[in-house]
Short mmCIF file of C-alpha atoms in Angstrom, two decimals:
data_model
loop_
_atom_site.label_atom_id
_atom_site.label_comp_id
_atom_site.label_asym_id
_atom_site.label_seq_id
_atom_site.Cartn_x
_atom_site.Cartn_y
_atom_site.Cartn_z
CA MET A 1 92.43 121.27 85.04
CA MET A 2 95.65 120.27 83.27
CA LYS A 3 95.49 121.25 79.60
CA VAL A 4 97.46 118.83 77.43
CA ILE A 5 98.60 118.60 73.81
CA ILE A 6 99.99 115.62 71.82
CA ILE A 7 102.74 116.06 69.21
CA ASP A 8 103.55 112.99 67.13
CA ASP A 9 103.80 112.47 63.39
CA GLU A 10 102.03 109.09 63.71
CA LEU A 11 98.26 109.36 63.98
CA ALA A 12 98.14 105.95 65.67
CA MET A 13 100.01 107.41 68.63
CA HIS A 14 97.41 110.20 68.84
CA TYR A 15 94.79 107.51 69.36
CA VAL A 16 96.87 105.62 71.94
CA MET A 17 97.66 108.76 73.95
CA ARG A 18 94.09 110.10 73.79
CA LYS A 19 92.71 106.76 74.95
CA SER A 20 95.08 106.67 77.94
CA LEU A 21 94.74 110.34 78.90
CA ALA A 22 90.96 110.11 78.79
CA LYS A 23 91.16 107.71 81.74
CA LEU A 24 92.85 110.29 83.95
CA HIS A 25 91.00 112.85 86.05
CA HIS A 26 91.59 116.61 85.68
CA ILE A 27 93.04 116.27 82.18
CA GLU A 28 91.76 118.13 79.13
CA ILE A 29 93.28 117.32 75.73
CA VAL A 30 93.21 120.66 73.88
CA GLY A 31 95.12 119.74 70.73
CA SER A 32 96.90 117.07 68.65
CA PHE A 33 99.60 117.89 66.11
CA GLN A 34 101.76 116.01 63.60
CA ASP A 35 104.46 118.73 63.45
CA THR A 36 106.08 121.10 65.90
CA ALA A 37 105.38 124.27 63.86
CA SER A 38 101.62 123.88 64.23
CA ALA A 39 102.02 123.01 67.89
CA SER A 40 104.19 126.09 68.53
CA LEU A 41 101.59 128.36 66.96
CA PHE A 42 98.84 126.81 69.05
CA ILE A 43 100.89 127.19 72.25
CA GLN A 44 101.40 130.91 71.52
CA GLU A 45 97.68 131.51 71.24
CA ASN A 46 96.26 129.10 73.85
CA ASP A 47 96.63 128.01 77.41
CA VAL A 48 98.65 124.80 77.46
CA HIS A 49 100.22 123.22 80.54
CA MET A 50 101.70 119.97 79.26
CA ALA A 51 102.92 118.50 75.96
CA PHE A 52 103.59 114.84 75.12
CA VAL A 53 106.19 115.02 72.32
CA ASP A 54 107.77 112.46 70.01
CA ILE A 55 111.49 113.00 69.38
CA SER A 56 111.65 111.78 65.76
CA MET A 57 109.57 114.40 63.97
CA PRO A 58 109.66 115.85 60.43
CA ASP A 59 111.38 119.24 59.86
CA GLU A 60 112.14 119.90 63.54
CA SER A 61 112.92 117.20 66.08
CA GLY A 62 111.07 117.01 69.35
CA MET A 63 114.36 117.73 71.12
CA SER A 64 114.83 121.02 69.24
CA PHE A 65 111.23 121.93 69.92
CA ALA A 66 111.75 121.32 73.67
CA GLN A 67 114.85 123.53 73.62
CA ARG A 68 112.80 126.39 72.11
CA MET A 69 110.04 125.87 74.63
CA ALA A 70 112.56 125.95 77.52
CA GLU A 71 113.35 129.49 76.42
CA GLN A 72 109.90 130.67 75.31
CA ARG A 73 107.61 128.76 77.65
CA PRO A 74 109.63 127.51 80.65
CA ASP A 75 106.35 126.74 82.44
CA LEU A 76 105.34 124.19 79.79
CA HIS A 77 105.87 120.60 80.98
CA ILE A 78 107.48 118.54 78.21
CA VAL A 79 107.21 114.75 78.30
CA PHE A 80 109.02 112.85 75.55
CA VAL A 81 107.24 109.77 74.24
CA THR A 82 109.67 107.96 71.97
CA SER A 83 111.00 104.63 70.74
CA HIS A 84 114.58 105.79 71.34
CA LYS A 85 116.13 105.09 74.75
CA GLU A 86 119.42 106.71 73.82
CA TYR A 87 118.12 110.31 74.06
CA ALA A 88 117.20 110.14 77.77
CA MET A 89 120.18 112.16 78.98
CA ASP A 90 119.72 114.76 76.19
CA ALA A 91 116.14 115.17 77.36
CA PHE A 92 117.43 116.10 80.79
CA ASP A 93 119.47 118.94 79.23
CA VAL A 94 116.34 120.56 77.72
CA TYR A 95 114.51 120.38 81.11
CA ALA A 96 112.03 117.73 80.06
CA LEU A 97 109.68 116.69 82.85
CA ASP A 98 109.80 113.01 81.88
CA TYR A 99 110.93 110.52 79.25
CA ILE A 100 108.65 107.60 78.32
CA VAL A 101 109.85 104.81 76.01
CA LYS A 102 107.22 103.28 73.73
CA PRO A 103 105.12 101.20 74.08
CA VAL A 104 103.51 103.47 76.65
CA SER A 105 101.46 102.29 79.61
CA LEU A 106 98.71 104.09 81.47
CA GLU A 107 100.69 103.78 84.71
CA ARG A 108 103.70 105.50 83.17
CA ILE A 109 101.61 108.32 81.70
CA GLU A 110 99.77 108.80 84.98
CA ARG A 111 103.04 109.15 86.82
CA SER A 112 104.13 112.00 84.49
CA VAL A 113 100.75 113.71 84.79
CA LYS A 114 100.80 113.52 88.60
CA ARG A 115 104.26 115.09 88.63
CA ALA A 116 103.14 117.89 86.35
CA MET A 117 100.02 118.55 88.41
CA ALA A 118 102.05 118.70 91.63
CA ILE A 119 104.27 121.34 90.04
CA GLN A 120 101.22 123.20 88.74
CA ARG A 121 99.59 123.26 92.16
CA PHE A 122 102.77 124.59 93.68
CA MET A 123 103.13 127.35 91.05
CA GLU A 124 99.52 128.45 91.60
CA MET A 125 99.88 128.78 95.36
CA ASP A 126 99.90 132.21 96.95
CA GLU A 127 103.30 133.48 98.01
CA ASP A 128 102.17 133.49 101.66
CA ASP A 129 101.42 129.77 101.34
CA LYS A 130 104.75 128.99 99.67
CA GLY A 131 106.80 130.70 102.33
CA ASN A 132 109.77 132.96 101.71
CA ASN A 133 112.19 130.17 100.92
CA GLN A 134 110.42 126.83 101.03
CA ILE A 135 112.23 124.08 99.19
CA ASP A 136 110.79 120.78 97.99
CA ILE A 137 112.97 117.99 96.63
CA TYR A 138 111.61 115.10 94.61
CA GLY A 139 114.07 112.24 94.16
CA LEU A 140 111.58 109.41 93.57
CA GLY A 141 111.19 108.84 89.85
CA GLY A 142 113.77 111.51 88.92
CA LEU A 143 115.40 114.52 90.51
CA GLU A 144 113.54 117.84 90.85
CA VAL A 145 114.21 120.74 93.19
CA ARG A 146 111.65 123.52 93.61
CA SER A 147 111.74 126.61 95.79
CA GLY A 148 108.93 128.76 97.13
CA THR A 149 110.29 131.79 95.36
CA THR A 150 110.87 131.01 91.69
CA GLY A 151 109.73 127.47 90.94
CA TYR A 152 111.88 124.54 89.87
CA VAL A 153 115.65 124.58 89.50
CA LYS A 154 117.09 124.40 85.98
CA TRP A 155 120.46 122.69 86.22
CA ARG A 156 123.29 124.02 84.07
CA SER A 157 124.71 120.56 83.40
CA ARG A 158 123.94 116.92 84.06
CA LYS A 159 126.86 116.66 86.47
CA SER A 160 125.64 119.61 88.54
CA ALA A 161 122.36 117.82 89.08
CA GLU A 162 124.14 114.59 89.83
CA LEU A 163 126.45 116.26 92.34
CA PHE A 164 123.44 117.83 94.05
CA GLY A 165 121.86 114.39 94.30
CA TYR A 166 125.09 112.97 95.71
CA LEU A 167 125.33 115.64 98.38
CA LEU A 168 121.61 115.16 99.06
CA MET A 169 122.18 111.47 99.85
CA ASN A 170 125.03 112.52 102.15
CA ARG A 171 123.17 115.47 103.69
CA GLY A 172 124.31 116.47 107.16
CA ARG A 173 127.87 115.29 106.48
CA MET A 174 130.89 117.00 104.97
CA ILE A 175 132.38 114.88 102.17
CA SER A 176 135.99 115.13 101.11
CA ARG A 177 136.96 116.30 97.63
CA ALA A 178 138.82 112.99 97.08
CA ARG A 179 135.73 110.90 97.82
CA ILE A 180 133.49 113.03 95.59
CA VAL A 181 136.01 112.75 92.74
CA SER A 182 136.13 108.98 93.16
CA ASP A 183 132.35 108.46 93.44
CA VAL A 184 130.98 111.03 90.95
CA PHE A 185 133.87 111.69 88.55
CA GLY A 186 135.60 108.32 88.73
CA GLU A 187 135.49 107.78 84.97
CA MET A 188 137.84 110.74 84.39
CA PRO A 189 141.59 111.12 84.85
CA GLN A 190 142.36 112.53 88.31
CA LYS A 191 143.58 115.94 87.09
CA ASN A 192 140.55 116.46 84.82
CA ALA A 193 138.16 115.25 87.51
CA VAL A 194 139.37 117.83 90.06
CA THR A 195 138.96 120.63 87.53
CA TYR A 196 135.51 119.36 86.51
CA LEU A 197 134.46 119.16 90.19
CA ASN A 198 135.31 122.84 90.67
CA THR A 199 133.35 123.74 87.53
CA THR A 200 130.43 121.62 88.62
CA ILE A 201 130.28 123.19 92.09
CA TYR A 202 130.16 126.61 90.41
CA GLN A 203 127.41 125.51 88.02
CA MET A 204 125.39 123.99 90.86
CA ARG A 205 125.53 127.18 92.87
CA LYS A 206 124.61 129.28 89.85
CA SER A 207 121.57 127.05 89.28
CA LEU A 208 120.48 127.42 92.89
CA GLN A 209 121.20 131.16 93.21
CA PRO A 210 117.96 132.43 91.59
CA HIS A 211 116.03 130.44 94.18
CA GLY A 212 117.91 131.88 97.10
CA LEU A 213 119.43 128.43 97.74
CA LYS A 214 123.07 129.08 96.93
CA SER A 215 123.94 128.98 100.62
CA VAL A 216 122.68 125.39 101.09
CA ILE A 217 125.95 124.20 99.46
CA LEU A 218 128.58 124.18 102.20
CA SER A 219 132.33 124.12 101.58
CA ASP A 220 135.38 124.32 103.78
CA HIS A 221 138.78 123.83 102.15
CA ASP A 222 138.54 120.35 100.57
CA VAL A 223 135.17 119.21 101.94
CA TYR A 224 131.60 119.85 100.76
CA GLY A 225 128.14 119.32 102.19
CA LEU A 226 124.44 120.16 101.85
CA ASP A 227 122.50 122.00 104.55
CA ILE A 228 118.85 121.20 103.90
CA ALA A 229 115.81 120.20 106.01
CA GLN A 230 114.90 116.52 105.73
CA GLU A 231 111.15 117.22 105.86
CA SER A 232 111.36 118.71 102.37
CA ILE A 233 112.62 115.51 100.67
CA ASP A 234 110.06 113.08 99.23
CA PHE A 235 112.05 109.86 99.74
CA VAL A 236 112.74 110.80 103.36
CA LEU A 237 109.03 111.46 103.91
CA PHE A 238 108.26 108.14 102.25
CA GLU A 239 110.70 106.14 104.36
CA ASP A 240 109.70 107.86 107.58
CA GLY A 241 106.03 107.30 106.70
CA LEU A 242 106.55 103.56 106.34
CA LYS A 243 107.52 103.35 109.99
CA ARG A 244 103.93 104.14 110.94
CA PHE A 245 102.55 101.02 109.19
CA ALA A 246 103.90 97.96 110.97
CA VAL A 247 100.23 96.93 110.77
CA ILE A 248 97.80 98.04 108.05
CA ASP A 249 94.11 97.74 108.77
CA ALA A 250 90.82 99.60 108.18
CA ASN A 251 91.86 102.35 110.58
CA ASN A 252 94.97 103.46 108.63
CA LEU A 253 94.29 102.08 105.16
CA TYR A 254 93.75 105.49 103.49
CA ALA A 255 96.79 106.96 105.25
CA ALA A 256 98.81 104.04 103.85
CA LEU A 257 97.56 104.82 100.35
CA GLU A 258 98.76 108.42 100.76
CA ILE A 259 102.23 107.21 101.65
CA GLU A 260 102.24 104.81 98.68
CA ASP A 261 101.40 107.70 96.37
CA LEU A 262 104.71 109.38 97.29
CA TYR A 263 106.56 106.62 95.45
CA ALA A 264 106.62 108.06 91.92
CA GLY A 265 109.37 105.69 90.85
CA ASP A 266 112.73 104.32 91.93
CA LEU A 267 115.20 106.75 93.50
CA PHE A 268 116.49 109.16 90.80
CA GLY A 269 114.40 107.35 88.16
CA GLU A 270 116.14 106.46 84.93
CA LYS A 271 119.35 108.27 85.97
CA ALA A 272 120.18 105.42 88.43
CA TYR A 273 123.54 106.85 89.47
CA LEU A 274 126.09 104.11 90.27
CA TRP A 275 126.92 105.63 93.65
CA ALA A 276 123.24 105.46 94.61
CA LEU A 277 122.57 101.83 93.69
CA ASN A 278 122.47 100.59 97.29
CA ASP A 279 119.91 103.24 98.29
CA ILE A 280 117.91 102.64 95.09
CA GLU A 281 117.67 98.95 95.93
CA ARG A 282 116.93 99.56 99.59
CA LEU A 283 114.02 101.95 98.93
CA SER A 284 112.74 99.73 96.15
CA SER A 285 112.69 96.72 98.49
CA LEU A 286 110.94 98.71 101.22
CA TYR A 287 108.31 99.83 98.71
CA ALA A 288 107.76 96.29 97.44
CA VAL A 289 107.21 94.87 100.92
CA PHE A 290 104.87 97.74 101.80
CA VAL A 291 102.75 97.47 98.64
CA LYS A 292 102.33 93.71 98.92
CA LYS A 293 101.16 94.12 102.50
CA LEU A 294 98.87 97.00 101.47
CA ALA A 295 97.46 95.06 98.51
CA SER A 296 96.58 92.11 100.74
CA VAL A 297 94.60 94.40 103.03
CA LEU A 298 92.90 96.07 100.05
CA LEU A 299 91.76 92.66 98.79
CA GLU A 300 90.42 91.80 102.25
CA HIS A 301 88.30 94.95 102.08
CA GLN A 302 87.06 94.30 98.54
CA MET A 303 89.03 97.26 97.15
CA ASP A 304 90.05 95.17 94.16
CA ASP A 305 90.52 97.96 91.63
CA THR A 306 92.99 99.81 93.84
CA ALA A 307 94.86 96.57 94.57
CA VAL A 308 95.13 95.88 90.82
CA ARG A 309 96.48 99.38 90.16
CA LEU A 310 99.14 99.19 92.86
CA LEU A 311 100.26 95.66 91.98
CA ASN A 312 100.58 96.53 88.31
CA LYS A 313 102.66 99.54 89.35
CA LEU A 314 104.87 97.34 91.53
CA LEU A 315 105.22 94.73 88.78
CA SER A 316 106.41 97.41 86.38
CA TYR A 317 109.43 97.92 88.68
CA ASN A 318 110.16 94.19 89.13
CA GLU A 319 108.54 91.91 86.62
CA TRP A 320 110.20 88.77 88.07
CA ASP A 321 108.71 88.93 91.57
CA GLU A 322 106.50 85.87 91.88
CA GLU A 323 104.78 87.03 95.06
CA THR A 324 103.60 90.20 93.27
CA VAL A 325 102.35 88.11 90.33
CA GLN A 326 100.44 85.82 92.70
CA LEU A 327 98.77 88.77 94.44
CA LEU A 328 97.86 90.32 91.08
CA LEU A 329 96.32 87.05 89.94
CA SER A 330 94.26 87.01 93.14
CA ALA A 331 93.15 90.59 92.53
CA TYR A 332 91.98 89.83 89.00
CA ALA A 333 90.22 86.71 90.28
CA ALA A 334 88.42 88.87 92.85
CA GLN A 335 87.26 91.03 89.95
CA LYS A 336 86.17 87.87 88.09
CA ASP A 337 88.42 89.07 85.24
CA LYS A 338 89.56 85.75 83.77
CA ILE A 339 91.03 87.41 80.65
CA SER A 340 93.44 89.54 82.69
CA LEU A 341 94.11 86.64 85.06
CA THR A 342 95.20 84.49 82.12
CA ARG A 343 97.13 87.28 80.40
CA VAL A 344 99.25 88.06 83.47
CA PHE A 345 100.15 84.43 84.12
CA LYS A 346 100.92 83.61 80.48
CA ARG A 347 103.07 86.76 80.11
CA TYR A 348 104.98 85.88 83.28
CA GLU A 349 105.44 82.30 82.15
CA LYS A 350 106.65 83.40 78.70
CA ASN A 351 109.11 85.95 80.10
CA LEU A 352 110.57 83.45 82.54
CA ARG A 353 111.19 80.91 79.78
CA LYS A 354 112.58 83.50 77.35
CA GLU A 355 114.78 85.51 79.71
CA LEU A 356 115.71 83.08 82.47
CA ASP A 357 115.10 79.68 80.86
CA THR A 358 112.95 78.55 83.75
CA ALA A 359 109.27 78.07 84.60
CA PRO A 360 106.88 79.38 87.26
CA SER A 361 106.98 77.53 90.57
CA LYS A 362 104.63 74.59 91.11
CA GLU A 363 102.95 76.64 93.83
CA LEU A 364 102.14 79.49 91.43
CA VAL A 365 100.90 77.07 88.76
CA HIS A 366 98.59 75.51 91.35
CA VAL A 367 97.34 78.88 92.59
CA TYR A 368 96.69 79.95 88.99
CA ALA A 369 94.66 76.82 88.21
CA GLN A 370 92.68 77.19 91.44
CA LEU A 371 91.91 80.89 90.76
CA GLN A 372 90.75 80.06 87.22
CA ALA A 373 88.42 77.40 88.60
CA ASP A 374 87.11 79.79 91.27
CA VAL A 375 86.32 82.47 88.67
CA ASP A 376 84.43 79.91 86.57
CA ILE A 377 82.39 78.86 89.62
CA ARG A 378 81.54 82.45 90.58
CA ARG A 379 80.41 83.23 87.08
#
């Protein structure tokens, strides 16, 4: 059971978060606080695994609170829930698990909880189960590295994490110093970039050293690489898993759902490094094709609730995809949920007019009208 607290000076957010968290399994809300001082005292005296924290708080900011917790309770999973997008990179520096921008959605909260629970399960495993030096890398939805010896890696700087991610995407190859400087430190003057690269390599190795992973960073004169097993990387497992589902049917439906669950978000999440944009788009496209195929099969087997959940998740990544909207409309129609059916179409129509100055296709308008009529008949 994941024990959770909520820290926000607005009582309305306590209600919103409690309502959402109550819908998730294996979650127990053990406290709600309007200031960090009360929350800190509670954490000292009680078993708490996860804290949803607002950044703008009276007396002490949520960011300062997270910094203290990183030192006092490094096992506490901090998730920022805030109206301020600009603090996302600062949150990374205080080892926050996640960063959610208000208004929150159940899907977004569930993603954070799943990540925290995965870490919790790993930390509770026996050492024999973990292995002497097992490493697990999670690049979908963010960037986390965990070893079987001491838990998750705490990066000494943003750039050290970014450079690890860069070498991870180029694993199995030795990359020249010049190319790394161009791709990762391109915004700096050449002389400064070379110095910063040396510092970042040092910081990266120091971050990995407590986990017995210092040696995975390879270097030879002016080239660098990463020596790591592909089977420990979530986006590799995801992409390899997709190859088994050229056809999805009743025989492999639940196996397909397990592969879908690996996709906790786009590659590297909100960091979205410029040098990774092609891979981000490629994996996102593969996921979209897979989920739409999977959702169609789910609807054929009357698994409407699961189809709705996956399609809403997909739509949160690409709100302009008409095929996803059409499938979601069909899923709500299968549930005889005319309110949600109408809400999704009207929201899509409004966003198209507002952002792109266009309208839904005639085909979608026709499908929407037909589904509305079908729901009325079935009622």
